[in-house]
Coordinates of C-alpha atoms in Angstrom, one line a residue:
Chain A
M1 CA 0.0 0.0 0.0
L2 CA 1.5 3.3 -1.1
S3 CA 1.3 6.7 0.5
E4 CA 0.0 9.7 -1.4
A5 CA 3.6 11.0 -2.1
E6 CA 4.8 7.6 -3.2
L7 CA 1.9 7.3 -5.6
V8 CA 2.9 10.6 -7.2
Y9 CA 6.4 9.2 -7.8
V10 CA 5.0 5.9 -9.2
K11 CA 2.5 7.6 -11.5
D12 CA 5.3 9.9 -12.7
T13 CA 7.6 7.1 -13.7
L14 CA 5.3 4.4 -15.0
P15 CA 4.1 5.7 -18.4
F16 CA 1.2 3.2 -18.6
W17 CA -0.3 4.3 -15.2
E18 CA -2.7 6.8 -16.7
E19 CA -4.0 4.3 -19.2
L20 CA -5.1 1.9 -16.5
S21 CA -8.6 1.8 -15.2
G22 CA -9.2 3.1 -11.6
Q23 CA -9.6 -0.5 -10.4
D24 CA -6.4 -1.7 -12.0
Q25 CA -4.5 1.3 -10.6
K26 CA -5.9 0.5 -7.1
E27 CA -4.9 -3.2 -7.5
L28 CA -1.4 -2.3 -8.5
A29 CA -1.0 0.4 -5.8
D30 CA -2.2 -2.1 -3.2
A31 CA 0.3 -4.8 -4.3
M32 CA 3.3 -2.6 -4.6
K33 CA 5.7 -2.2 -1.8
L34 CA 8.9 -0.4 -1.1
Q35 CA 11.9 -2.7 -0.4
E36 CA 15.4 -1.9 0.7
F37 CA 18.6 -3.5 -0.5
K38 CA 22.1 -3.2 0.9
A39 CA 25.0 -2.6 -1.4
G40 CA 26.8 -5.8 -2.1
T41 CA 23.6 -8.0 -2.1
W42 CA 21.8 -9.3 -5.2
L43 CA 18.4 -8.5 -6.6
H44 CA 18.5 -11.5 -8.9
R45 CA 20.8 -14.4 -9.5
G46 CA 20.3 -16.4 -12.6
D47 CA 17.3 -18.6 -12.4
Q48 CA 17.0 -18.5 -8.6
D49 CA 14.3 -15.9 -8.3
C50 CA 11.6 -14.1 -10.2
S51 CA 10.2 -11.4 -8.0
G52 CA 8.6 -9.0 -10.6
L53 CA 9.5 -5.5 -11.8
F54 CA 11.5 -3.2 -9.6
L55 CA 11.0 0.6 -9.9
L56 CA 14.1 2.3 -8.4
K57 CA 13.4 5.1 -6.0
S58 CA 17.1 5.6 -5.2
G59 CA 20.4 3.7 -5.4
Q60 CA 22.2 1.9 -8.2
I61 CA 22.2 -1.7 -9.5
R62 CA 24.1 -3.4 -12.2
T63 CA 23.0 -6.2 -14.5
Y64 CA 25.8 -8.5 -15.6
F65 CA 26.4 -11.7 -17.4
I66 CA 28.6 -14.4 -15.9
S67 CA 30.4 -17.1 -17.8
E68 CA 30.7 -20.7 -16.7
T69 CA 34.2 -20.0 -15.7
G70 CA 33.1 -17.1 -13.6
R71 CA 34.1 -14.2 -15.8
E72 CA 31.7 -11.3 -15.8
I73 CA 30.7 -8.4 -18.0
T74 CA 28.4 -5.5 -17.1
L75 CA 25.4 -5.2 -19.5
Y76 CA 23.9 -2.0 -18.0
R77 CA 23.3 -0.2 -14.8
L78 CA 20.1 1.2 -13.5
F79 CA 19.4 4.3 -11.3
E80 CA 16.6 6.3 -9.8
R81 CA 13.4 6.1 -12.0
D82 CA 14.6 3.2 -14.0
V83 CA 12.6 0.0 -14.1
C84 CA 14.4 -3.4 -13.8
I85 CA 12.8 -5.9 -16.1
M86 CA 15.2 -8.9 -15.8
T87 CA 13.9 -9.6 -12.3
A88 CA 10.7 -10.6 -14.1
S89 CA 12.5 -12.6 -16.9
C90 CA 10.8 -15.9 -16.0
M91 CA 7.5 -14.5 -17.4
M92 CA 9.1 -13.6 -20.7
K93 CA 8.8 -16.3 -23.2
N94 CA 11.9 -16.8 -25.3
I95 CA 14.4 -15.2 -22.9
T96 CA 16.8 -18.0 -22.8
F97 CA 19.8 -16.3 -21.1
E98 CA 20.3 -15.6 -17.4
V99 CA 21.8 -12.6 -15.8
H100 CA 22.8 -11.5 -12.3
I101 CA 21.7 -8.2 -10.7
E102 CA 23.9 -6.8 -8.0
V103 CA 23.1 -3.9 -5.7
E104 CA 26.0 -1.4 -6.2
K105 CA 24.8 1.2 -3.8
D106 CA 22.1 1.0 -1.1
T107 CA 18.9 0.9 -3.1
Q108 CA 15.2 1.5 -2.4
A109 CA 12.9 0.1 -5.0
Y110 CA 9.2 -0.5 -5.4
L111 CA 8.4 -4.1 -6.2
L112 CA 5.6 -4.8 -8.7
P113 CA 5.1 -8.4 -7.8
M114 CA 5.3 -11.1 -10.5
T115 CA 1.7 -12.3 -10.2
I116 CA 0.2 -9.0 -10.8
V117 CA 2.6 -7.9 -13.5
S118 CA 2.2 -11.2 -15.3
G119 CA -1.6 -11.0 -15.1
M120 CA -1.7 -7.4 -16.2
S121 CA 0.7 -7.9 -19.1
D122 CA -1.5 -10.8 -20.3
T123 CA -4.6 -8.7 -20.4
L124 CA -3.7 -5.0 -20.7
L125 CA -2.1 -3.7 -23.8
P126 CA -0.5 -0.6 -22.2
V127 CA 1.3 -2.9 -19.7
K128 CA 2.5 -5.2 -22.5
S129 CA 3.6 -2.2 -24.5
F130 CA 5.6 -0.9 -21.6
L131 CA 7.3 -4.2 -21.1
N132 CA 8.0 -4.3 -24.8
E133 CA 9.7 -0.8 -24.8
L134 CA 11.6 -1.7 -21.6
M135 CA 13.0 -4.9 -23.3
A136 CA 13.9 -2.9 -26.4
S137 CA 15.9 -0.5 -24.2
R138 CA 17.8 -3.3 -22.5
F139 CA 18.4 -5.0 -25.9
S140 CA 19.8 -1.7 -27.2
D141 CA 22.0 -1.4 -24.1
V142 CA 23.4 -4.9 -24.7
M143 CA 24.0 -4.1 -28.4
W144 CA 26.0 -1.1 -27.3
V145 CA 28.2 -3.3 -25.0
M146 CA 28.6 -5.8 -27.9
E147 CA 29.8 -3.1 -30.2
Q148 CA 32.3 -1.9 -27.6
V149 CA 33.6 -5.4 -26.9
L150 CA 34.0 -6.1 -30.6
F151 CA 35.1 -3.0 -32.2
T152 CA 36.5 -0.6 -29.6
S153 CA 40.1 -1.0 -28.5
F154 CA 40.6 -1.7 -24.8
D155 CA 42.3 1.6 -23.9
K156 CA 39.3 3.5 -25.2
R157 CA 36.9 1.2 -23.4
L158 CA 38.7 1.7 -20.1
A159 CA 38.7 5.4 -20.7
N160 CA 35.0 5.3 -21.4
F161 CA 34.4 3.3 -18.3
L162 CA 36.4 5.7 -16.0
M163 CA 34.5 8.7 -17.5
E164 CA 31.2 6.9 -16.7
Q165 CA 32.4 6.2 -13.2
I166 CA 33.3 9.9 -12.7
A167 CA 29.8 10.9 -13.8
I168 CA 28.2 8.3 -11.5
E169 CA 30.3 9.1 -8.5
D170 CA 30.5 12.8 -9.2
S171 CA 34.1 12.5 -8.1
L172 CA 37.6 12.2 -9.6
T173 CA 38.5 9.7 -6.9
L174 CA 37.2 6.3 -7.7
H175 CA 37.1 3.7 -5.1
I176 CA 37.0 0.6 -7.3
T177 CA 39.4 -2.3 -7.5
Q178 CA 41.1 -3.4 -10.7
E179 CA 39.4 -6.8 -10.3
K180 CA 36.0 -5.1 -10.3
I181 CA 36.8 -3.0 -13.4
A182 CA 37.8 -6.2 -15.2
S183 CA 34.3 -7.7 -14.2
H184 CA 32.6 -4.6 -15.7
L185 CA 34.5 -4.8 -19.0
G186 CA 34.5 -8.6 -19.4
S187 CA 38.3 -8.6 -19.2
A188 CA 41.0 -10.1 -17.0
R189 CA 42.5 -8.2 -14.1
E190 CA 46.0 -8.3 -15.6
V191 CA 44.8 -6.6 -18.7
V192 CA 43.2 -3.8 -16.7
T193 CA 46.3 -3.4 -14.5
R194 CA 48.6 -3.1 -17.5
M195 CA 46.4 -0.4 -19.1
L196 CA 46.0 1.5 -15.9
K197 CA 49.7 1.6 -15.5
Y198 CA 50.0 3.0 -18.9
F199 CA 47.4 5.7 -18.1
Q200 CA 49.4 6.5 -14.9
Q201 CA 52.6 6.8 -16.9
E202 CA 50.9 9.2 -19.3
G203 CA 49.9 11.3 -16.2
V204 CA 46.2 10.7 -16.6
V205 CA 45.5 8.8 -13.4
R206 CA 47.2 8.0 -10.1
L207 CA 46.7 4.6 -8.7
F208 CA 46.3 4.0 -5.0
R209 CA 45.4 1.0 -2.9
G210 CA 41.7 0.2 -3.6
G211 CA 41.2 2.9 -6.2
I212 CA 42.1 5.4 -8.9
K213 CA 42.4 9.1 -8.8
V214 CA 41.9 10.8 -12.2
I215 CA 44.3 13.7 -12.3
D216 CA 43.8 14.9 -15.9
E217 CA 40.1 14.5 -16.8
E218 CA 40.5 16.4 -20.1
Q219 CA 43.2 14.1 -21.3
L220 CA 41.1 11.0 -20.2
Y221 CA 38.2 12.3 -22.2
R222 CA 40.4 12.6 -25.2
M223 CA 41.4 9.0 -24.7
T224 CA 37.7 7.8 -24.9
D225 CA 36.0 6.9 -28.1
P226 CA 33.6 10.0 -28.3
N227 CA 31.3 8.2 -30.7
S228 CA 30.7 5.4 -28.2
Y229 CA 31.1 7.2 -25.0
R230 CA 27.9 6.7 -23.0
H231 CA 27.4 9.3 -20.4
R232 CA 24.7 7.6 -18.3
P233 CA 23.4 9.6 -15.4
S234 CA 22.7 13.3 -16.3
Chain B
M1 CA -4.1 -11.3 -51.4
L2 CA -3.2 -14.9 -50.4
S3 CA -4.2 -18.2 -52.0
E4 CA -5.9 -20.8 -49.9
A5 CA -2.7 -22.8 -49.6
E6 CA -0.7 -19.8 -48.6
L7 CA -3.2 -18.9 -46.0
V8 CA -2.7 -22.3 -44.4
Y9 CA 1.0 -21.7 -44.2
V10 CA 0.6 -18.3 -42.7
K11 CA -2.0 -19.4 -40.1
D12 CA 0.4 -22.2 -39.2
T13 CA 3.4 -20.0 -38.6
L14 CA 1.8 -16.9 -37.0
P15 CA 0.7 -18.0 -33.5
F16 CA -1.6 -14.9 -33.0
W17 CA -3.6 -15.6 -36.2
E18 CA -6.3 -17.6 -34.4
E19 CA -6.8 -14.9 -31.8
L20 CA -7.6 -12.3 -34.4
S21 CA -11.2 -11.4 -35.4
G22 CA -12.4 -12.5 -38.8
Q23 CA -12.2 -9.0 -40.0
D24 CA -8.6 -8.5 -38.8
Q25 CA -7.6 -11.8 -40.4
K26 CA -9.1 -10.7 -43.7
E27 CA -7.4 -7.3 -43.5
L28 CA -4.1 -8.9 -42.8
A29 CA -4.5 -11.6 -45.5
D30 CA -5.4 -8.9 -48.0
A31 CA -2.4 -6.8 -47.2
M32 CA 0.2 -9.6 -47.2
K33 CA 2.1 -10.4 -50.3
L34 CA 4.8 -12.8 -51.3
Q35 CA 8.1 -11.2 -52.3
E36 CA 11.2 -12.7 -53.8
F37 CA 14.8 -11.8 -53.0
K38 CA 17.9 -12.8 -54.7
A39 CA 20.9 -14.1 -52.8
G40 CA 23.4 -11.3 -52.3
T41 CA 20.8 -8.5 -52.0
W42 CA 19.6 -6.8 -48.8
L43 CA 16.3 -6.9 -47.0
H44 CA 17.3 -4.1 -44.7
R45 CA 20.2 -1.7 -44.5
G46 CA 20.5 0.3 -41.2
D47 CA 17.9 3.1 -41.2
Q48 CA 17.3 3.1 -44.9
D49 CA 14.0 1.2 -44.9
C50 CA 11.3 -0.1 -42.7
S51 CA 9.1 -2.4 -44.7
G52 CA 7.4 -4.4 -41.9
L53 CA 7.6 -8.1 -40.8
F54 CA 8.8 -10.7 -43.2
L55 CA 7.6 -14.3 -42.7
L56 CA 10.1 -16.6 -44.5
K57 CA 8.6 -19.2 -46.8
S58 CA 11.9 -20.4 -48.1
G59 CA 15.5 -19.3 -48.2
Q60 CA 18.0 -17.9 -45.7
I61 CA 18.9 -14.5 -44.4
R62 CA 21.4 -13.2 -41.9
T63 CA 21.1 -10.2 -39.6
Y64 CA 24.4 -8.6 -38.9
F65 CA 25.9 -5.6 -37.2
I66 CA 28.5 -3.5 -38.9
S67 CA 31.0 -1.2 -37.2
E68 CA 31.9 2.3 -38.3
T69 CA 35.1 0.9 -39.7
G70 CA 33.2 -1.7 -41.7
R71 CA 33.8 -4.8 -39.6
E72 CA 30.8 -7.1 -39.3
I73 CA 29.4 -9.8 -37.0
T74 CA 26.5 -12.1 -37.6
L75 CA 23.8 -11.8 -34.9
Y76 CA 21.5 -14.6 -36.2
R77 CA 20.2 -16.2 -39.3
L78 CA 16.6 -16.9 -40.2
F79 CA 15.1 -19.7 -42.2
E80 CA 11.8 -21.1 -43.4
R81 CA 9.0 -20.3 -40.9
D82 CA 11.0 -17.6 -39.1
V83 CA 9.8 -14.1 -38.8
C84 CA 12.1 -11.2 -39.3
I85 CA 11.3 -8.4 -36.8
M86 CA 14.3 -6.0 -37.5
T87 CA 12.8 -5.0 -40.8
A88 CA 10.1 -3.3 -38.6
S89 CA 12.5 -1.9 -36.1
C90 CA 11.4 1.7 -36.9
M91 CA 8.1 1.1 -35.1
M92 CA 9.9 -0.2 -32.0
K93 CA 10.4 2.5 -29.5
N94 CA 13.8 2.4 -27.7
I95 CA 15.6 0.2 -30.3
T96 CA 18.6 2.5 -30.8
F97 CA 20.9 0.2 -32.8
E98 CA 20.8 -0.5 -36.5
V99 CA 21.4 -3.8 -38.3
H100 CA 21.8 -5.0 -41.8
I101 CA 19.9 -7.9 -43.2
E102 CA 21.5 -9.8 -46.1
V103 CA 19.8 -12.4 -48.3
E104 CA 22.2 -15.4 -48.1
K105 CA 20.1 -17.7 -50.4
D106 CA 17.3 -16.9 -52.7
T107 CA 14.4 -16.2 -50.4
Q108 CA 10.6 -16.0 -50.6
A109 CA 8.9 -14.2 -47.8
Y110 CA 5.5 -12.8 -47.0
L111 CA 5.6 -9.1 -46.2
L112 CA 3.3 -8.0 -43.4
P113 CA 3.5 -4.3 -44.3
M114 CA 4.5 -1.7 -41.7
T115 CA 1.3 0.3 -41.6
I116 CA -0.8 -2.8 -40.8
V117 CA 1.6 -4.4 -38.3
S118 CA 2.1 -1.1 -36.6
G119 CA -1.7 -0.4 -36.4
M120 CA -2.4 -3.9 -35.1
S121 CA 0.3 -4.0 -32.6
D122 CA -1.0 -0.7 -31.2
T123 CA -4.5 -2.1 -30.7
L124 CA -4.3 -5.9 -30.5
L125 CA -2.8 -7.6 -27.5
P126 CA -2.0 -10.9 -29.3
V127 CA 0.0 -9.1 -32.0
K128 CA 1.9 -7.1 -29.3
S129 CA 2.6 -10.3 -27.4
F130 CA 3.9 -11.9 -30.6
L131 CA 6.3 -9.0 -31.3
N132 CA 7.4 -9.1 -27.6
E133 CA 8.2 -12.8 -27.9
L134 CA 10.0 -12.3 -31.2
M135 CA 12.1 -9.6 -29.8
A136 CA 12.9 -11.7 -26.7
S137 CA 14.1 -14.4 -29.1
R138 CA 16.4 -12.1 -31.0
F139 CA 17.7 -10.6 -27.7
S140 CA 18.5 -14.1 -26.6
D141 CA 20.3 -14.8 -29.9
V142 CA 22.4 -11.7 -29.4
M143 CA 23.3 -12.7 -25.8
W144 CA 24.4 -16.0 -27.1
V145 CA 26.7 -14.3 -29.6
M146 CA 28.0 -12.0 -26.9
E147 CA 28.8 -14.9 -24.6
Q148 CA 30.7 -16.6 -27.5
V149 CA 32.7 -13.5 -28.3
L150 CA 33.6 -12.8 -24.8
F151 CA 34.2 -16.2 -23.2
T152 CA 34.8 -18.7 -25.9
S153 CA 38.2 -19.1 -27.5
F154 CA 38.5 -18.4 -31.2
D155 CA 39.3 -22.0 -32.2
K156 CA 36.1 -23.3 -30.6
R157 CA 34.1 -20.5 -32.1
L158 CA 35.4 -21.3 -35.6
A159 CA 34.7 -25.0 -35.0
N160 CA 31.1 -24.1 -33.9
F161 CA 30.6 -22.0 -37.0
L162 CA 31.8 -24.7 -39.4
M163 CA 29.5 -27.3 -37.7
E164 CA 26.6 -24.8 -38.1
Q165 CA 27.5 -24.4 -41.8
I166 CA 27.6 -28.1 -42.3
A167 CA 24.1 -28.4 -40.8
I168 CA 22.8 -25.5 -42.9
E169 CA 24.4 -26.6 -46.2
D170 CA 23.9 -30.3 -45.5
S171 CA 27.3 -30.9 -46.9
L172 CA 30.9 -31.2 -45.8
T173 CA 32.1 -29.0 -48.6
L174 CA 31.5 -25.4 -47.7
H175 CA 31.7 -22.7 -50.4
I176 CA 32.5 -19.8 -48.2
T177 CA 35.5 -17.4 -48.3
Q178 CA 37.7 -16.7 -45.3
E179 CA 36.7 -13.1 -45.5
K180 CA 33.1 -14.1 -45.1
I181 CA 33.8 -16.3 -42.1
A182 CA 35.6 -13.3 -40.5
S183 CA 32.5 -11.2 -41.1
H184 CA 30.3 -13.8 -39.4
L185 CA 32.5 -14.1 -36.4
G186 CA 33.4 -10.4 -36.0
S187 CA 37.0 -11.1 -36.6
A188 CA 39.7 -10.3 -39.1
R189 CA 40.5 -12.4 -42.1
E190 CA 44.1 -13.0 -41.0
V191 CA 42.9 -14.5 -37.8
V192 CA 40.5 -16.9 -39.6
T193 CA 43.3 -17.9 -42.1
R194 CA 45.7 -18.7 -39.3
M195 CA 43.2 -20.8 -37.5
L196 CA 42.0 -22.6 -40.6
K197 CA 45.6 -23.5 -41.5
Y198 CA 46.0 -25.0 -38.0
F199 CA 42.8 -27.0 -38.6
Q200 CA 44.2 -28.2 -41.9
Q201 CA 47.5 -29.2 -40.2
E202 CA 45.5 -31.2 -37.7
G203 CA 43.8 -33.1 -40.6
V204 CA 40.3 -31.7 -39.8
V205 CA 39.8 -29.7 -43.0
R206 CA 41.2 -29.2 -46.4
L207 CA 41.3 -25.7 -47.8
F208 CA 40.6 -25.0 -51.4
R209 CA 40.1 -21.8 -53.4
G210 CA 36.8 -20.3 -52.3
G211 CA 36.0 -22.9 -49.7
I212 CA 36.7 -25.5 -47.1
K213 CA 36.2 -29.3 -47.2
V214 CA 35.7 -30.8 -43.8
I215 CA 37.4 -34.2 -43.8
D216 CA 37.1 -35.2 -40.2
E217 CA 33.7 -34.1 -38.9
E218 CA 34.0 -36.0 -35.6
Q219 CA 37.3 -34.4 -34.8
L220 CA 35.8 -31.0 -35.7
Y221 CA 32.9 -31.6 -33.4
R222 CA 35.3 -32.4 -30.6
M223 CA 36.9 -29.0 -31.2
T224 CA 33.7 -27.2 -30.7
D225 CA 32.5 -26.0 -27.3
P226 CA 29.6 -28.5 -26.9
N227 CA 28.0 -26.2 -24.3
S228 CA 27.7 -23.4 -26.6
Y229 CA 27.3 -25.2 -29.9
R230 CA 24.1 -24.0 -31.5
H231 CA 22.8 -26.4 -34.0
R232 CA 20.4 -24.2 -35.8
P233 CA 18.2 -25.8 -38.5
S234 CA 16.9 -29.2 -37.5

């Protein structure tokens, strides 16, 4: 059951809300609840759960793919006002891959439970359309990553990633391990270490235990691939 | 306007057909037409066209992504009874990437024109659901490719590709250039050449001008990654 203020937020971020009947709106509002997740936990792990859609009120999560040998690559990250669809992937026919969803920062999210989302998407065109558009967005995100992996050299991808982190953290000091960067980029730690050392040698960053300080942001930006640089949060 | 026999084929391959009203069925049948495409032509090139959905009656097409520098990777191929959704990508909100679709073998396909598909998907839940499931399939295909690119070594990927070609061509003699194989796998020709020479040295294939003869299929199969080997046409 949502409060009046929460309802305003939800209406504002779910484009199909206005197209629902009063009864459907009430049913959905009654079923939704705000949940809290601590950084470092998981919203979703492969086929182990299928809670429904999460509408983020605050925080940050990342959806990633993990290989059989344990290597990872980040597919996309979600922030305030984003809706996470892969936590409802079990209801989507023909989705044959599995992802993991990690909470990167403490997150508050409204859960639209599976049963109600599934029922509504089976009977209500606006809900189905919304899911369709959401899937198209994530599909596009993944295509962007694929393009990067295939056709952008690793130095540029690393520069892109660091610029993205600066935007997300709103800071030039990034507390992130080289292991973690490798997981984001689908690479090996050794490859990240080698490239960061080169960046350091060029005077662009300074490495410290547990993180990276960007000391020449302009030069770092010049090292990105401006065509493929995705400046996520605005 | 479709003949009686064509109508049977269409009904059989479009799962939403039975859920349409008689009038919608008639409207769709009247609008559909069989088109023919020669091998080596394109069904779709980036943002240059948006014809609608194509339901393949015969033939083979490939959907691929092309980088700014002209390098390619095959995302998936479609055969008889498959429906091509990316020729209608302009109507899909949030699809921000562009693909090319090449006719690999002479192809016959029913076009469901854009105007009618777009109108029906805006008003009819079964049509929207069908598009949703179709997109989920293609999304899954792309995730499969991404997994391969990231986490499968190139020798295994090449073996996978050759096994797939054997299945498609129903022949151990493959008329395909090394340049073309590189385009399928998102790689460079030199890399393909080097690996094929290694395969030849191992007695698995024999290279000839314009193609490859597989001489030890069992050994080739052992060189694939059986977990990720996608045996497409059955």
